[in-house]
PDB file of C-alpha atoms in Angstrom:
ATOM      1  CA  GLN N1441      53.384 107.180 127.682  1.00 79.00           C
ATOM      2  CA  VAL N1442      51.524 104.258 129.192  1.00 86.00           C
ATOM      3  CA  PRO N1443      53.031 100.788 128.831  1.00 92.00           C
ATOM      4  CA  LEU N1444      50.359  98.158 128.231  1.00 96.00           C
ATOM      5  CA  VAL N1445      50.819  94.426 128.710  1.00 96.00           C
ATOM      6  CA  GLU N1446      48.191  91.950 127.549  1.00 97.00           C
ATOM      7  CA  SER N1447      47.773  88.442 128.907  1.00 97.00           C
ATOM      8  CA  GLY N1448      45.258  85.630 128.886  1.00 97.00           C
ATOM      9  CA  GLY N1449      45.444  84.495 125.296  1.00 97.00           C
ATOM     10  CA  GLY N1450      45.679  80.856 124.337  1.00 97.00           C
ATOM     11  CA  VAL N1451      44.119  78.005 122.443  1.00 98.00           C
ATOM     12  CA  VAL N1452      40.487  77.140 123.080  1.00 98.00           C
ATOM     13  CA  GLN N1453      37.870  75.020 121.367  1.00 98.00           C
ATOM     14  CA  ALA N1454      34.930  76.616 119.621  1.00 98.00           C
ATOM     15  CA  GLY N1455      32.257  77.482 122.139  1.00 98.00           C
ATOM     16  CA  GLY N1456      34.791  78.026 124.889  1.00 98.00           C
ATOM     17  CA  SER N1457      35.747  81.147 126.806  1.00 98.00           C
ATOM     18  CA  LEU N1458      38.820  83.218 127.512  1.00 98.00           C
ATOM     19  CA  ARG N1459      39.426  86.328 129.563  1.00 98.00           C
ATOM     20  CA  LEU N1460      42.061  88.715 128.346  1.00 98.00           C
ATOM     21  CA  SER N1461      43.682  91.206 130.681  1.00 98.00           C
ATOM     22  CA  CYS N1462      45.627  94.344 129.916  1.00 98.00           C
ATOM     23  CA  ALA N1463      47.692  95.879 132.687  1.00 97.00           C
ATOM     24  CA  ALA N1464      48.857  99.463 132.497  1.00 95.00           C
ATOM     25  CA  SER N1465      51.733 101.069 134.321  1.00 89.00           C
ATOM     26  CA  GLY N1466      51.597 104.443 135.994  1.00 81.00           C
ATOM     27  CA  ARG N1467      49.083 106.379 138.033  1.00 78.00           C
ATOM     28  CA  THR N1468      47.077 107.922 135.203  1.00 88.00           C
ATOM     29  CA  PHE N1469      45.130 104.872 134.027  1.00 92.00           C
ATOM     30  CA  ARG N1470      41.799 106.560 134.651  1.00 91.00           C
ATOM     31  CA  SER N1471      42.810 109.269 132.189  1.00 93.00           C
ATOM     32  CA  TYR N1472      42.563 106.804 129.319  1.00 95.00           C
ATOM     33  CA  ALA N1473      39.661 105.267 127.503  1.00 96.00           C
ATOM     34  CA  MET N1474      40.613 101.697 126.693  1.00 97.00           C
ATOM     35  CA  GLY N1475      39.959  99.575 123.671  1.00 98.00           C
ATOM     36  CA  TRP N1476      40.515  96.068 122.398  1.00 98.00           C
ATOM     37  CA  PHE N1477      41.370  95.443 118.750  1.00 98.00           C
ATOM     38  CA  ARG N1478      42.333  92.296 116.896  1.00 98.00           C
ATOM     39  CA  GLN N1479      44.239  91.377 113.790  1.00 98.00           C
ATOM     40  CA  ALA N1480      43.956  88.084 111.943  1.00 97.00           C
ATOM     41  CA  PRO N1481      46.605  86.992 109.432  1.00 93.00           C
ATOM     42  CA  GLY N1482      46.299  88.913 106.194  1.00 95.00           C
ATOM     43  CA  LYS N1483      43.625  91.217 107.555  1.00 97.00           C
ATOM     44  CA  GLU N1484      43.452  94.763 108.849  1.00 97.00           C
ATOM     45  CA  ARG N1485      43.422  95.415 112.572  1.00 97.00           C
ATOM     46  CA  GLU N1486      39.805  95.772 113.605  1.00 98.00           C
ATOM     47  CA  PHE N1487      37.905  97.161 116.543  1.00 98.00           C
ATOM     48  CA  VAL N1488      36.449  94.745 119.077  1.00 98.00           C
ATOM     49  CA  ALA N1489      35.333  96.683 122.155  1.00 98.00           C
ATOM     50  CA  ALA N1490      36.017  99.868 124.079  1.00 98.00           C
ATOM     51  CA  ILE N1491      35.248 101.381 127.457  1.00 97.00           C
ATOM     52  CA  SER N1492      35.251 104.979 128.619  1.00 96.00           C
ATOM     53  CA  LYS N1493      37.658 106.453 131.146  1.00 94.00           C
ATOM     54  CA  ILE N1494      35.432 105.952 134.124  1.00 88.00           C
ATOM     55  CA  GLY N1495      33.757 102.866 132.775  1.00 72.00           C
ATOM     56  CA  GLY N1496      30.290 104.261 132.285  1.00 82.00           C
ATOM     57  CA  ASN N1497      30.086 103.658 128.548  1.00 96.00           C
ATOM     58  CA  THR N1498      31.036 100.726 126.374  1.00 97.00           C
ATOM     59  CA  LYS N1499      30.992 100.016 122.654  1.00 97.00           C
ATOM     60  CA  TYR N1500      31.235  96.740 120.761  1.00 98.00           C
ATOM     61  CA  ALA N1501      31.791  95.590 117.229  1.00 98.00           C
ATOM     62  CA  ASP N1502      28.797  93.742 115.822  1.00 98.00           C
ATOM     63  CA  SER N1503      30.862  90.550 115.871  1.00 97.00           C
ATOM     64  CA  ALA N1504      31.409  90.912 119.619  1.00 98.00           C
ATOM     65  CA  LYS N1505      27.958  91.946 120.778  1.00 98.00           C
ATOM     66  CA  GLY N1506      26.327  89.412 123.042  1.00 97.00           C
ATOM     67  CA  ARG N1507      29.481  87.339 123.376  1.00 98.00           C
ATOM     68  CA  PHE N1508      32.237  89.656 124.628  1.00 98.00           C
ATOM     69  CA  THR N1509      32.255  91.957 127.643  1.00 98.00           C
ATOM     70  CA  ILE N1510      34.758  94.705 128.315  1.00 98.00           C
ATOM     71  CA  ALA N1511      35.343  95.933 131.847  1.00 97.00           C
ATOM     72  CA  ARG N1512      37.938  97.925 133.710  1.00 96.00           C
ATOM     73  CA  ASP N1513      39.217  98.157 137.252  1.00 94.00           C
ATOM     74  CA  ASN N1514      40.824 101.545 137.720  1.00 92.00           C
ATOM     75  CA  ALA N1515      42.142 100.551 141.150  1.00 92.00           C
ATOM     76  CA  LYS N1516      44.132  97.753 139.493  1.00 94.00           C
ATOM     77  CA  ASN N1517      45.041  99.667 136.317  1.00 95.00           C
ATOM     78  CA  THR N1518      43.593  96.818 134.320  1.00 96.00           C
ATOM     79  CA  VAL N1519      41.086  96.372 131.513  1.00 97.00           C
ATOM     80  CA  TYR N1520      39.530  93.012 130.727  1.00 98.00           C
ATOM     81  CA  LEU N1521      37.873  91.369 127.772  1.00 98.00           C
ATOM     82  CA  GLN N1522      35.695  88.400 128.651  1.00 98.00           C
ATOM     83  CA  MET N1523      35.098  86.354 125.527  1.00 98.00           C
ATOM     84  CA  ASN N1524      32.410  83.675 125.509  1.00 98.00           C
ATOM     85  CA  SER N1525      31.016  81.413 122.797  1.00 98.00           C
ATOM     86  CA  LEU N1526      34.237  81.737 120.862  1.00 98.00           C
ATOM     87  CA  LYS N1527      34.277  80.929 117.164  1.00 98.00           C
ATOM     88  CA  PRO N1528      37.158  79.995 114.843  1.00 97.00           C
ATOM     89  CA  GLU N1529      36.773  83.387 113.172  1.00 97.00           C
ATOM     90  CA  ASP N1530      37.730  85.011 116.481  1.00 98.00           C
ATOM     91  CA  THR N1531      41.251  83.704 115.979  1.00 98.00           C
ATOM     92  CA  ALA N1532      43.605  86.687 115.937  1.00 98.00           C
ATOM     93  CA  VAL N1533      46.199  88.620 117.858  1.00 98.00           C
ATOM     94  CA  TYR N1534      44.335  90.794 120.349  1.00 98.00           C
ATOM     95  CA  TYR N1535      45.701  94.201 121.262  1.00 98.00           C
ATOM     96  CA  CYS N1536      44.676  96.594 123.971  1.00 98.00           C
ATOM     97  CA  ALA N1537      45.033 100.288 123.381  1.00 98.00           C
ATOM     98  CA  ALA N1538      44.704 103.518 125.331  1.00 96.00           C
ATOM     99  CA  SER N1539      43.192 106.815 124.242  1.00 95.00           C
ATOM    100  CA  THR N1540      43.142 110.264 125.831  1.00 93.00           C
ATOM    101  CA  ALA N1541      40.491 111.551 123.434  1.00 91.00           C
ATOM    102  CA  GLY N1542      37.225 112.986 124.636  1.00 89.00           C
ATOM    103  CA  SER N1543      35.437 113.296 127.940  1.00 92.00           C
ATOM    104  CA  ASP N1544      35.245 110.816 130.806  1.00 92.00           C
ATOM    105  CA  TYR N1545      32.322 109.101 129.085  1.00 93.00           C
ATOM    106  CA  TYR N1546      33.652 109.184 125.530  1.00 94.00           C
ATOM    107  CA  VAL N1547      34.297 105.852 123.846  1.00 95.00           C
ATOM    108  CA  SER N1548      35.680 105.352 120.364  1.00 93.00           C
ATOM    109  CA  ASP N1549      36.017 102.545 117.842  1.00 96.00           C
ATOM    110  CA  GLY N1550      38.533 104.454 115.755  1.00 95.00           C
ATOM    111  CA  ARG N1551      42.092 103.127 115.661  1.00 96.00           C
ATOM    112  CA  HIS N1552      43.436 106.603 114.997  1.00 96.00           C
ATOM    113  CA  GLU N1553      42.199 107.824 118.379  1.00 96.00           C
ATOM    114  CA  TYR N1554      44.311 105.340 120.319  1.00 97.00           C
ATOM    115  CA  SER N1555      47.849 106.503 120.976  1.00 95.00           C
ATOM    116  CA  TYR N1556      49.269 103.636 122.990  1.00 95.00           C
ATOM    117  CA  TRP N1557      49.250  99.943 122.166  1.00 97.00           C
ATOM    118  CA  GLY N1558      50.256  96.722 123.823  1.00 97.00           C
ATOM    119  CA  GLN N1559      52.300  93.984 122.182  1.00 96.00           C
ATOM    120  CA  GLY N1560      49.302  91.713 121.626  1.00 97.00           C
ATOM    121  CA  THR N1561      48.245  88.276 122.802  1.00 98.00           C
ATOM    122  CA  GLN N1562      47.367  85.388 120.500  1.00 98.00           C
ATOM    123  CA  VAL N1563      43.904  83.849 120.647  1.00 98.00           C
ATOM    124  CA  THR N1564      43.358  80.673 118.664  1.00 98.00           C
ATOM    125  CA  VAL N1565      39.945  79.032 118.463  1.00 98.00           C
ATOM    126  CA  SER N1566      39.896  75.517 117.072  1.00 97.00           C
ATOM    127  CA  SER N1567      36.858  74.024 115.383  1.00 93.00           C
TER     128      SER N1567
END
């Protein structure tokens, strides 16, 4: 079990930036690949970005490429999602998730591979 707590959400105008953080408890953070997902009202939860256990590999949804950056600091047990050039369609609840699947460099966009989830943080982008 790894409790995850997201923070950093809020309301921002289109074109603005936000940085989400996800803090994990425990001393096994580096054992988990980390991902960010989001869910807009009436829609399925979708993949945004992921990073491997030791941070060497990343993966992004097409909607996030070039605008979002995922990073992790294993010393601080924290994963970040820097979001730039935000659009109204980025409005959603953002969740971080942890996965034990695969090797140290494995990174997945599949929801089913993530066992632990945070409570989510709301991001609202106004036009």
